[in-house]
Amino acid sequence: MFPTETVYGLGADAENIEAVRKVYSIKGRPLSHPVILHLPKVDDLAYWASDIPDEAYKLADIFWPGPLTLVLKKSSNVPDIVTGGQNTVGIRCPSHPVAQEILIAFAKSKNHKKGALAAPSANMFGKISPTCSSHVYNEFNKEYLKEIFVVDGGVSNIGIESTIIDLSGIREGKKASVLRPGHITEMNIAKIIELESKDLSSNSIVVSGSLKSHYATITPLTVIDDTFFF
C-alpha cells in the first residue's frame, strides 16, 4: 500500500498475474472491474499502451505527474486481469514524491526497466477511498493486514480519485471524453484537446468508480421530504 496525491493505493506488479489477483481478492473487487496502472514517467507509456494518439502526450506534458488517468488501447504487455478483459487500459503517473520513489525503484528492478504498479484504492471495494495510512489500518482486518506492506506518506493532498479521460477511440475518429470527474476538470482538459461531453451513465468502457454504487459511506442516510418540517 502506498500514498499518492489523490488517495492511497493497494499496489502489485502489473505483470504478475497472481499478485494482481491478490489485490482483487483482498479488496473484494470483481475481476471484471479494471485497475489503473501507475508509472514513474511518461517515457514508459508506449510499453503499456498501443496506438497512442498525440493527444495523450499533450495531456501528459501538462498534467503528469498528477491526478489524470488516460484510457488507451492496451499493449500486449498488459495482462487481461488488469483491464477486466477489455482492450483498453487506464494509466497514470502520480506526483506524490513517495509514490515516485517507489515507482522509480521498482522500474529499475525490472530487466526491461519498465515496471508499473496496478493499484486501485486501498479500501474494500465500493467503500470510501483512504487518504492516510490510518484509514487503511481501520479498513482491513488483521488477517489482510498481514499481507499488506503499508508505506506511510502522510495525508494525500488532493484526496479524491484521479480524473479519467478516454482517448482510446481518437485514432478511429472519436473524440476524447471524461469517464470519471476529478481534480482536473473538463474545462482544464478542453484547453488542451478537443472534448466531447457525455452522459457518464452511457459509457461503454468500464473504469474505476463507474458502478452505480461506489465510494459509499457506512453511515446510514435518510432522505426526508422538506414538507415534513412545515
PDB file of C-alpha atoms in Angstrom:
ATOM      1  CA  MET A   1       0.000   0.000   0.000  1.00  0.00           C
ATOM      2  CA  PHE A   2       1.477   3.352  -0.999  1.00  0.00           C
ATOM      3  CA  PRO A   3       0.459   7.029  -0.962  1.00  0.00           C
ATOM      4  CA  THR A   4      -0.441   9.135  -3.976  1.00  0.00           C
ATOM      5  CA  GLU A   5      -1.601  12.730  -4.207  1.00  0.00           C
ATOM      6  CA  THR A   6      -5.169  11.517  -4.759  1.00  0.00           C
ATOM      7  CA  VAL A   7      -5.707   8.559  -2.390  1.00  0.00           C
ATOM      8  CA  TYR A   8      -3.686   5.615  -1.066  1.00  0.00           C
ATOM      9  CA  GLY A   9      -3.331   2.708  -3.478  1.00  0.00           C
ATOM     10  CA  LEU A  10      -3.064  -1.052  -2.997  1.00  0.00           C
ATOM     11  CA  GLY A  11      -0.356  -1.910  -5.499  1.00  0.00           C
ATOM     12  CA  ALA A  12       1.023  -5.021  -7.188  1.00  0.00           C
ATOM     13  CA  ASP A  13       3.448  -5.731 -10.024  1.00  0.00           C
ATOM     14  CA  ALA A  14       1.304  -5.141 -13.120  1.00  0.00           C
ATOM     15  CA  GLU A  15       2.951  -8.063 -14.926  1.00  0.00           C
ATOM     16  CA  ASN A  16       2.493 -10.511 -12.057  1.00  0.00           C
ATOM     17  CA  ILE A  17      -0.955 -12.012 -12.602  1.00  0.00           C
ATOM     18  CA  GLU A  18      -1.122 -13.733  -9.221  1.00  0.00           C
ATOM     19  CA  ALA A  19      -0.083 -10.571  -7.386  1.00  0.00           C
ATOM     20  CA  VAL A  20      -2.779  -8.550  -9.163  1.00  0.00           C
ATOM     21  CA  ARG A  21      -5.305 -11.302  -8.460  1.00  0.00           C
ATOM     22  CA  LYS A  22      -4.393 -10.985  -4.767  1.00  0.00           C
ATOM     23  CA  VAL A  23      -5.237  -7.278  -4.867  1.00  0.00           C
ATOM     24  CA  TYR A  24      -8.670  -8.092  -6.267  1.00  0.00           C
ATOM     25  CA  SER A  25      -9.156 -10.732  -3.587  1.00  0.00           C
ATOM     26  CA  ILE A  26      -8.141  -8.507  -0.648  1.00  0.00           C
ATOM     27  CA  LYS A  27     -10.438  -5.708  -1.820  1.00  0.00           C
ATOM     28  CA  GLY A  28     -13.334  -7.980  -2.748  1.00  0.00           C
ATOM     29  CA  ARG A  29     -13.207  -6.367  -6.185  1.00  0.00           C
ATOM     30  CA  PRO A  30     -14.944  -8.042  -9.172  1.00  0.00           C
ATOM     31  CA  LEU A  31     -12.416  -9.315 -11.717  1.00  0.00           C
ATOM     32  CA  SER A  32     -14.405  -7.530 -14.423  1.00  0.00           C
ATOM     33  CA  HIS A  33     -13.635  -4.137 -12.852  1.00  0.00           C
ATOM     34  CA  PRO A  34     -10.242  -2.894 -14.159  1.00  0.00           C
ATOM     35  CA  VAL A  35      -7.448  -1.347 -12.110  1.00  0.00           C
ATOM     36  CA  ILE A  36      -5.245   1.598 -13.045  1.00  0.00           C
ATOM     37  CA  LEU A  37      -1.548   1.272 -13.894  1.00  0.00           C
ATOM     38  CA  HIS A  38       0.842   3.676 -12.169  1.00  0.00           C
ATOM     39  CA  LEU A  39       4.048   4.639 -13.993  1.00  0.00           C
ATOM     40  CA  PRO A  40       7.042   6.708 -12.870  1.00  0.00           C
ATOM     41  CA  LYS A  41       7.320   8.667 -16.136  1.00  0.00           C
ATOM     42  CA  VAL A  42       5.660   9.319 -19.479  1.00  0.00           C
ATOM     43  CA  ASP A  43       8.591   7.714 -21.322  1.00  0.00           C
ATOM     44  CA  ASP A  44       7.257   4.292 -20.266  1.00  0.00           C
ATOM     45  CA  LEU A  45       3.803   4.868 -21.754  1.00  0.00           C
ATOM     46  CA  ALA A  46       4.492   3.070 -25.037  1.00  0.00           C
ATOM     47  CA  TYR A  47       5.406  -0.146 -23.207  1.00  0.00           C
ATOM     48  CA  TRP A  48       1.924  -0.401 -21.693  1.00  0.00           C
ATOM     49  CA  ALA A  49      -0.268   1.211 -24.364  1.00  0.00           C
ATOM     50  CA  SER A  50      -0.582   0.939 -28.147  1.00  0.00           C
ATOM     51  CA  ASP A  51      -1.898   3.254 -30.874  1.00  0.00           C
ATOM     52  CA  ILE A  52      -1.169   6.217 -28.631  1.00  0.00           C
ATOM     53  CA  PRO A  53      -2.611   9.451 -30.082  1.00  0.00           C
ATOM     54  CA  ASP A  54      -0.780  12.787 -29.905  1.00  0.00           C
ATOM     55  CA  GLU A  55      -3.461  14.000 -27.504  1.00  0.00           C
ATOM     56  CA  ALA A  56      -2.168  11.613 -24.839  1.00  0.00           C
ATOM     57  CA  TYR A  57       1.277  13.174 -24.913  1.00  0.00           C
ATOM     58  CA  LYS A  58      -0.166  16.689 -24.931  1.00  0.00           C
ATOM     59  CA  LEU A  59      -2.141  15.959 -21.768  1.00  0.00           C
ATOM     60  CA  ALA A  60       0.756  14.133 -20.117  1.00  0.00           C
ATOM     61  CA  ASP A  61       3.040  17.075 -20.860  1.00  0.00           C
ATOM     62  CA  ILE A  62       0.716  19.389 -18.927  1.00  0.00           C
ATOM     63  CA  PHE A  63      -0.798  17.192 -16.208  1.00  0.00           C
ATOM     64  CA  TRP A  64       1.761  14.449 -15.480  1.00  0.00           C
ATOM     65  CA  PRO A  65       2.910  13.741 -12.882  1.00  0.00           C
ATOM     66  CA  GLY A  66      -0.550  14.396 -11.488  1.00  0.00           C
ATOM     67  CA  PRO A  67      -4.134  13.222 -10.946  1.00  0.00           C
ATOM     68  CA  LEU A  68      -5.069  12.372 -14.539  1.00  0.00           C
ATOM     69  CA  THR A  69      -5.669   8.834 -15.840  1.00  0.00           C
ATOM     70  CA  LEU A  70      -5.500   8.232 -19.593  1.00  0.00           C
ATOM     71  CA  VAL A  71      -7.536   5.367 -21.065  1.00  0.00           C
ATOM     72  CA  LEU A  72      -5.755   3.985 -24.117  1.00  0.00           C
ATOM     73  CA  LYS A  73      -5.597   0.802 -26.166  1.00  0.00           C
ATOM     74  CA  LYS A  74      -3.586  -1.675 -24.134  1.00  0.00           C
ATOM     75  CA  SER A  75      -0.377  -3.251 -25.361  1.00  0.00           C
ATOM     76  CA  SER A  76       0.348  -6.976 -25.266  1.00  0.00           C
ATOM     77  CA  ASN A  77       2.428  -6.371 -22.117  1.00  0.00           C
ATOM     78  CA  VAL A  78      -0.706  -5.705 -20.035  1.00  0.00           C
ATOM     79  CA  PRO A  79      -2.343  -8.841 -18.588  1.00  0.00           C
ATOM     80  CA  ASP A  80      -6.110  -9.119 -19.101  1.00  0.00           C
ATOM     81  CA  ILE A  81      -6.660  -9.249 -15.343  1.00  0.00           C
ATOM     82  CA  VAL A  82      -5.522  -5.609 -15.119  1.00  0.00           C
ATOM     83  CA  THR A  83      -8.080  -4.427 -17.669  1.00  0.00           C
ATOM     84  CA  GLY A  84     -11.057  -6.569 -16.692  1.00  0.00           C
ATOM     85  CA  GLY A  85     -10.767  -8.293 -20.058  1.00  0.00           C
ATOM     86  CA  GLN A  86     -11.145  -5.064 -22.033  1.00  0.00           C
ATOM     87  CA  ASN A  87      -8.794  -3.966 -24.807  1.00  0.00           C
ATOM     88  CA  THR A  88      -8.192  -0.641 -23.042  1.00  0.00           C
ATOM     89  CA  VAL A  89      -6.088   0.246 -20.023  1.00  0.00           C
ATOM     90  CA  GLY A  90      -6.108   3.186 -17.609  1.00  0.00           C
ATOM     91  CA  ILE A  91      -2.651   4.658 -16.952  1.00  0.00           C
ATOM     92  CA  ARG A  92      -1.428   7.480 -14.798  1.00  0.00           C
ATOM     93  CA  CYS A  93       1.768   8.962 -13.366  1.00  0.00           C
ATOM     94  CA  PRO A  94       1.268  10.082  -9.741  1.00  0.00           C
ATOM     95  CA  SER A  95       3.002  13.182  -8.396  1.00  0.00           C
ATOM     96  CA  HIS A  96       3.375  12.175  -4.745  1.00  0.00           C
ATOM     97  CA  PRO A  97       7.140  12.106  -4.027  1.00  0.00           C
ATOM     98  CA  VAL A  98       6.919   8.807  -2.120  1.00  0.00           C
ATOM     99  CA  ALA A  99       4.935   7.199  -4.940  1.00  0.00           C
ATOM    100  CA  GLN A 100       7.525   8.442  -7.410  1.00  0.00           C
ATOM    101  CA  GLU A 101      10.396   6.989  -5.380  1.00  0.00           C
ATOM    102  CA  ILE A 102       8.645   3.620  -5.178  1.00  0.00           C
ATOM    103  CA  LEU A 103       7.792   3.525  -8.879  1.00  0.00           C
ATOM    104  CA  ILE A 104      11.260   4.599  -9.999  1.00  0.00           C
ATOM    105  CA  ALA A 105      12.938   1.995  -7.786  1.00  0.00           C
ATOM    106  CA  PHE A 106      10.501  -0.703  -8.910  1.00  0.00           C
ATOM    107  CA  ALA A 107      11.066   0.071 -12.590  1.00  0.00           C
ATOM    108  CA  LYS A 108      14.831  -0.140 -12.091  1.00  0.00           C
ATOM    109  CA  SER A 109      14.403  -3.597 -10.551  1.00  0.00           C
ATOM    110  CA  LYS A 110      12.828  -4.964 -13.735  1.00  0.00           C
ATOM    111  CA  ASN A 111      15.003  -6.334 -16.526  1.00  0.00           C
ATOM    112  CA  HIS A 112      13.277  -4.143 -19.104  1.00  0.00           C
ATOM    113  CA  LYS A 113      13.238  -1.110 -16.725  1.00  0.00           C
ATOM    114  CA  LYS A 114       9.527  -0.503 -17.407  1.00  0.00           C
ATOM    115  CA  GLY A 115       7.876  -1.568 -14.176  1.00  0.00           C
ATOM    116  CA  ALA A 116       4.375  -0.389 -13.269  1.00  0.00           C
ATOM    117  CA  LEU A 117       2.099  -0.974 -10.298  1.00  0.00           C
ATOM    118  CA  ALA A 118      -1.520  -1.965 -10.835  1.00  0.00           C
ATOM    119  CA  ALA A 119      -3.153  -0.095  -7.974  1.00  0.00           C
ATOM    120  CA  PRO A 120      -6.782   0.520  -7.086  1.00  0.00           C
ATOM    121  CA  SER A 121      -7.559   2.463  -3.919  1.00  0.00           C
ATOM    122  CA  ALA A 122      -6.552   0.716  -0.676  1.00  0.00           C
ATOM    123  CA  ASN A 123     -10.039   0.034   0.673  1.00  0.00           C
ATOM    124  CA  MET A 124     -12.715  -2.612   0.441  1.00  0.00           C
ATOM    125  CA  PHE A 125     -14.473  -2.471  -2.923  1.00  0.00           C
ATOM    126  CA  GLY A 126     -17.196   0.157  -3.153  1.00  0.00           C
ATOM    127  CA  LYS A 127     -16.230   1.990   0.025  1.00  0.00           C
ATOM    128  CA  ILE A 128     -14.628   5.399   0.556  1.00  0.00           C
ATOM    129  CA  SER A 129     -11.003   5.647  -0.569  1.00  0.00           C
ATOM    130  CA  PRO A 130      -8.300   6.197   2.093  1.00  0.00           C
ATOM    131  CA  THR A 131      -6.342   9.432   2.254  1.00  0.00           C
ATOM    132  CA  CYS A 132      -3.953   8.448   5.066  1.00  0.00           C
ATOM    133  CA  SER A 133      -2.415   5.250   6.400  1.00  0.00           C
ATOM    134  CA  SER A 134      -4.714   5.084   9.442  1.00  0.00           C
ATOM    135  CA  HIS A 135      -7.694   4.736   7.103  1.00  0.00           C
ATOM    136  CA  VAL A 136      -6.093   1.607   5.674  1.00  0.00           C
ATOM    137  CA  TYR A 137      -5.455   0.089   9.099  1.00  0.00           C
ATOM    138  CA  ASN A 138      -9.077   0.774  10.032  1.00  0.00           C
ATOM    139  CA  GLU A 139     -10.418  -0.657   6.755  1.00  0.00           C
ATOM    140  CA  PHE A 140      -8.859  -4.113   6.653  1.00  0.00           C
ATOM    141  CA  ASN A 141      -8.963  -6.844   9.258  1.00  0.00           C
ATOM    142  CA  LYS A 142      -5.768  -8.120  10.891  1.00  0.00           C
ATOM    143  CA  GLU A 143      -5.513 -11.157   8.617  1.00  0.00           C
ATOM    144  CA  TYR A 144      -5.467  -8.994   5.479  1.00  0.00           C
ATOM    145  CA  LEU A 145      -3.051  -6.508   7.061  1.00  0.00           C
ATOM    146  CA  LYS A 146      -0.538  -9.351   7.439  1.00  0.00           C
ATOM    147  CA  GLU A 147      -0.391  -9.455   3.627  1.00  0.00           C
ATOM    148  CA  ILE A 148      -0.156  -5.696   3.083  1.00  0.00           C
ATOM    149  CA  PHE A 149       3.043  -3.669   3.434  1.00  0.00           C
ATOM    150  CA  VAL A 150       1.948  -0.134   4.351  1.00  0.00           C
ATOM    151  CA  VAL A 151       4.088   2.841   3.293  1.00  0.00           C
ATOM    152  CA  ASP A 152       3.066   5.958   5.219  1.00  0.00           C
ATOM    153  CA  GLY A 153       3.454   9.121   3.134  1.00  0.00           C
ATOM    154  CA  GLY A 154       1.265  11.436   5.179  1.00  0.00           C
ATOM    155  CA  VAL A 155      -2.124  12.756   4.103  1.00  0.00           C
ATOM    156  CA  SER A 156      -2.979  12.789   0.376  1.00  0.00           C
ATOM    157  CA  ASN A 157      -3.052  16.463  -0.552  1.00  0.00           C
ATOM    158  CA  ILE A 158      -5.868  16.160  -3.134  1.00  0.00           C
ATOM    159  CA  GLY A 159      -7.955  13.458  -1.510  1.00  0.00           C
ATOM    160  CA  ILE A 160     -10.235  12.483  -4.399  1.00  0.00           C
ATOM    161  CA  GLU A 161      -9.683   9.983  -7.195  1.00  0.00           C
ATOM    162  CA  SER A 162      -7.961  10.952 -10.436  1.00  0.00           C
ATOM    163  CA  THR A 163      -9.876  12.289 -13.410  1.00  0.00           C
ATOM    164  CA  ILE A 164     -10.236   9.564 -16.058  1.00  0.00           C
ATOM    165  CA  ILE A 165     -10.312  10.523 -19.745  1.00  0.00           C
ATOM    166  CA  ASP A 166     -10.918   8.143 -22.632  1.00  0.00           C
ATOM    167  CA  LEU A 167      -8.532   8.615 -25.559  1.00  0.00           C
ATOM    168  CA  SER A 168      -8.856   5.081 -26.910  1.00  0.00           C
ATOM    169  CA  GLY A 169     -11.074   5.943 -29.874  1.00  0.00           C
ATOM    170  CA  ILE A 170      -9.277   9.007 -31.208  1.00  0.00           C
ATOM    171  CA  ARG A 171      -7.443   7.023 -33.897  1.00  0.00           C
ATOM    172  CA  GLU A 172     -10.848   5.798 -35.059  1.00  0.00           C
ATOM    173  CA  GLY A 173     -12.247   9.318 -35.364  1.00  0.00           C
ATOM    174  CA  LYS A 174     -13.919   9.538 -31.939  1.00  0.00           C
ATOM    175  CA  LYS A 175     -13.417  12.480 -29.610  1.00  0.00           C
ATOM    176  CA  ALA A 176     -11.935  12.228 -26.151  1.00  0.00           C
ATOM    177  CA  SER A 177     -14.365  12.189 -23.231  1.00  0.00           C
ATOM    178  CA  VAL A 178     -14.173  12.292 -19.442  1.00  0.00           C
ATOM    179  CA  LEU A 179     -15.262   8.998 -17.862  1.00  0.00           C
ATOM    180  CA  ARG A 180     -14.778   9.998 -14.226  1.00  0.00           C
ATOM    181  CA  PRO A 181     -14.621  13.583 -12.939  1.00  0.00           C
ATOM    182  CA  GLY A 182     -11.829  14.543 -10.582  1.00  0.00           C
ATOM    183  CA  HIS A 183      -9.455  17.292  -9.507  1.00  0.00           C
ATOM    184  CA  ILE A 184      -8.549  18.083 -13.129  1.00  0.00           C
ATOM    185  CA  THR A 185     -11.775  19.362 -14.710  1.00  0.00           C
ATOM    186  CA  GLU A 186     -13.241  19.077 -18.194  1.00  0.00           C
ATOM    187  CA  MET A 187     -12.542  22.795 -18.561  1.00  0.00           C
ATOM    188  CA  ASN A 188      -8.863  22.229 -17.757  1.00  0.00           C
ATOM    189  CA  ILE A 189      -8.650  19.443 -20.337  1.00  0.00           C
ATOM    190  CA  ALA A 190     -10.656  21.272 -23.009  1.00  0.00           C
ATOM    191  CA  LYS A 191      -7.979  23.966 -23.060  1.00  0.00           C
ATOM    192  CA  ILE A 192      -5.513  21.344 -24.319  1.00  0.00           C
ATOM    193  CA  ILE A 193      -7.520  18.984 -26.555  1.00  0.00           C
ATOM    194  CA  GLU A 194     -10.982  18.723 -28.092  1.00  0.00           C
ATOM    195  CA  LEU A 195     -13.511  17.042 -25.816  1.00  0.00           C
ATOM    196  CA  GLU A 196     -16.939  15.503 -26.232  1.00  0.00           C
ATOM    197  CA  SER A 197     -19.309  15.848 -23.290  1.00  0.00           C
ATOM    198  CA  LYS A 198     -21.063  12.569 -22.494  1.00  0.00           C
ATOM    199  CA  ASP A 199     -23.619  11.241 -20.068  1.00  0.00           C
ATOM    200  CA  LEU A 200     -21.375   9.231 -17.733  1.00  0.00           C
ATOM    201  CA  SER A 201     -24.014   6.504 -17.454  1.00  0.00           C
ATOM    202  CA  SER A 202     -23.731   5.808 -21.196  1.00  0.00           C
ATOM    203  CA  ASN A 203     -20.035   4.871 -21.158  1.00  0.00           C
ATOM    204  CA  SER A 204     -19.284   1.556 -22.834  1.00  0.00           C
ATOM    205  CA  ILE A 205     -15.839   1.332 -21.187  1.00  0.00           C
ATOM    206  CA  VAL A 206     -15.745   0.131 -17.593  1.00  0.00           C
ATOM    207  CA  VAL A 207     -13.421   2.212 -15.409  1.00  0.00           C
ATOM    208  CA  SER A 208     -12.778   2.550 -11.712  1.00  0.00           C
ATOM    209  CA  GLY A 209     -15.674   4.274  -9.949  1.00  0.00           C
ATOM    210  CA  SER A 210     -18.128   3.747 -12.805  1.00  0.00           C
ATOM    211  CA  LEU A 211     -20.591   1.497 -10.992  1.00  0.00           C
ATOM    212  CA  LYS A 212     -23.928   2.837  -9.753  1.00  0.00           C
ATOM    213  CA  SER A 213     -22.821   2.405  -6.135  1.00  0.00           C
ATOM    214  CA  HIS A 214     -19.224   3.364  -5.396  1.00  0.00           C
ATOM    215  CA  TYR A 215     -17.269   5.320  -2.774  1.00  0.00           C
ATOM    216  CA  ALA A 216     -20.123   4.595  -0.373  1.00  0.00           C
ATOM    217  CA  THR A 217     -20.006   5.524   3.308  1.00  0.00           C
ATOM    218  CA  ILE A 218     -21.055   3.159   6.085  1.00  0.00           C
ATOM    219  CA  THR A 219     -23.142   5.915   7.697  1.00  0.00           C
ATOM    220  CA  PRO A 220     -26.889   5.466   7.067  1.00  0.00           C
ATOM    221  CA  LEU A 221     -28.615   8.259   5.135  1.00  0.00           C
ATOM    222  CA  THR A 222     -32.331   9.027   5.302  1.00  0.00           C
ATOM    223  CA  VAL A 223     -33.911  11.411   2.799  1.00  0.00           C
ATOM    224  CA  ILE A 224     -36.856  13.317   4.292  1.00  0.00           C
ATOM    225  CA  ASP A 225     -39.364  15.341   2.312  1.00  0.00           C
ATOM    226  CA  ASP A 226     -38.870  19.011   3.248  1.00  0.00           C
ATOM    227  CA  THR A 227     -42.631  19.395   3.761  1.00  0.00           C
ATOM    228  CA  PHE A 228     -42.153  17.280   6.895  1.00  0.00           C
ATOM    229  CA  PHE A 229     -40.866  20.349   8.723  1.00  0.00           C
ATOM    230  CA  PHE A 230     -43.818  22.641   7.951  1.00  0.00           C
TER     231      PHE A 230
END
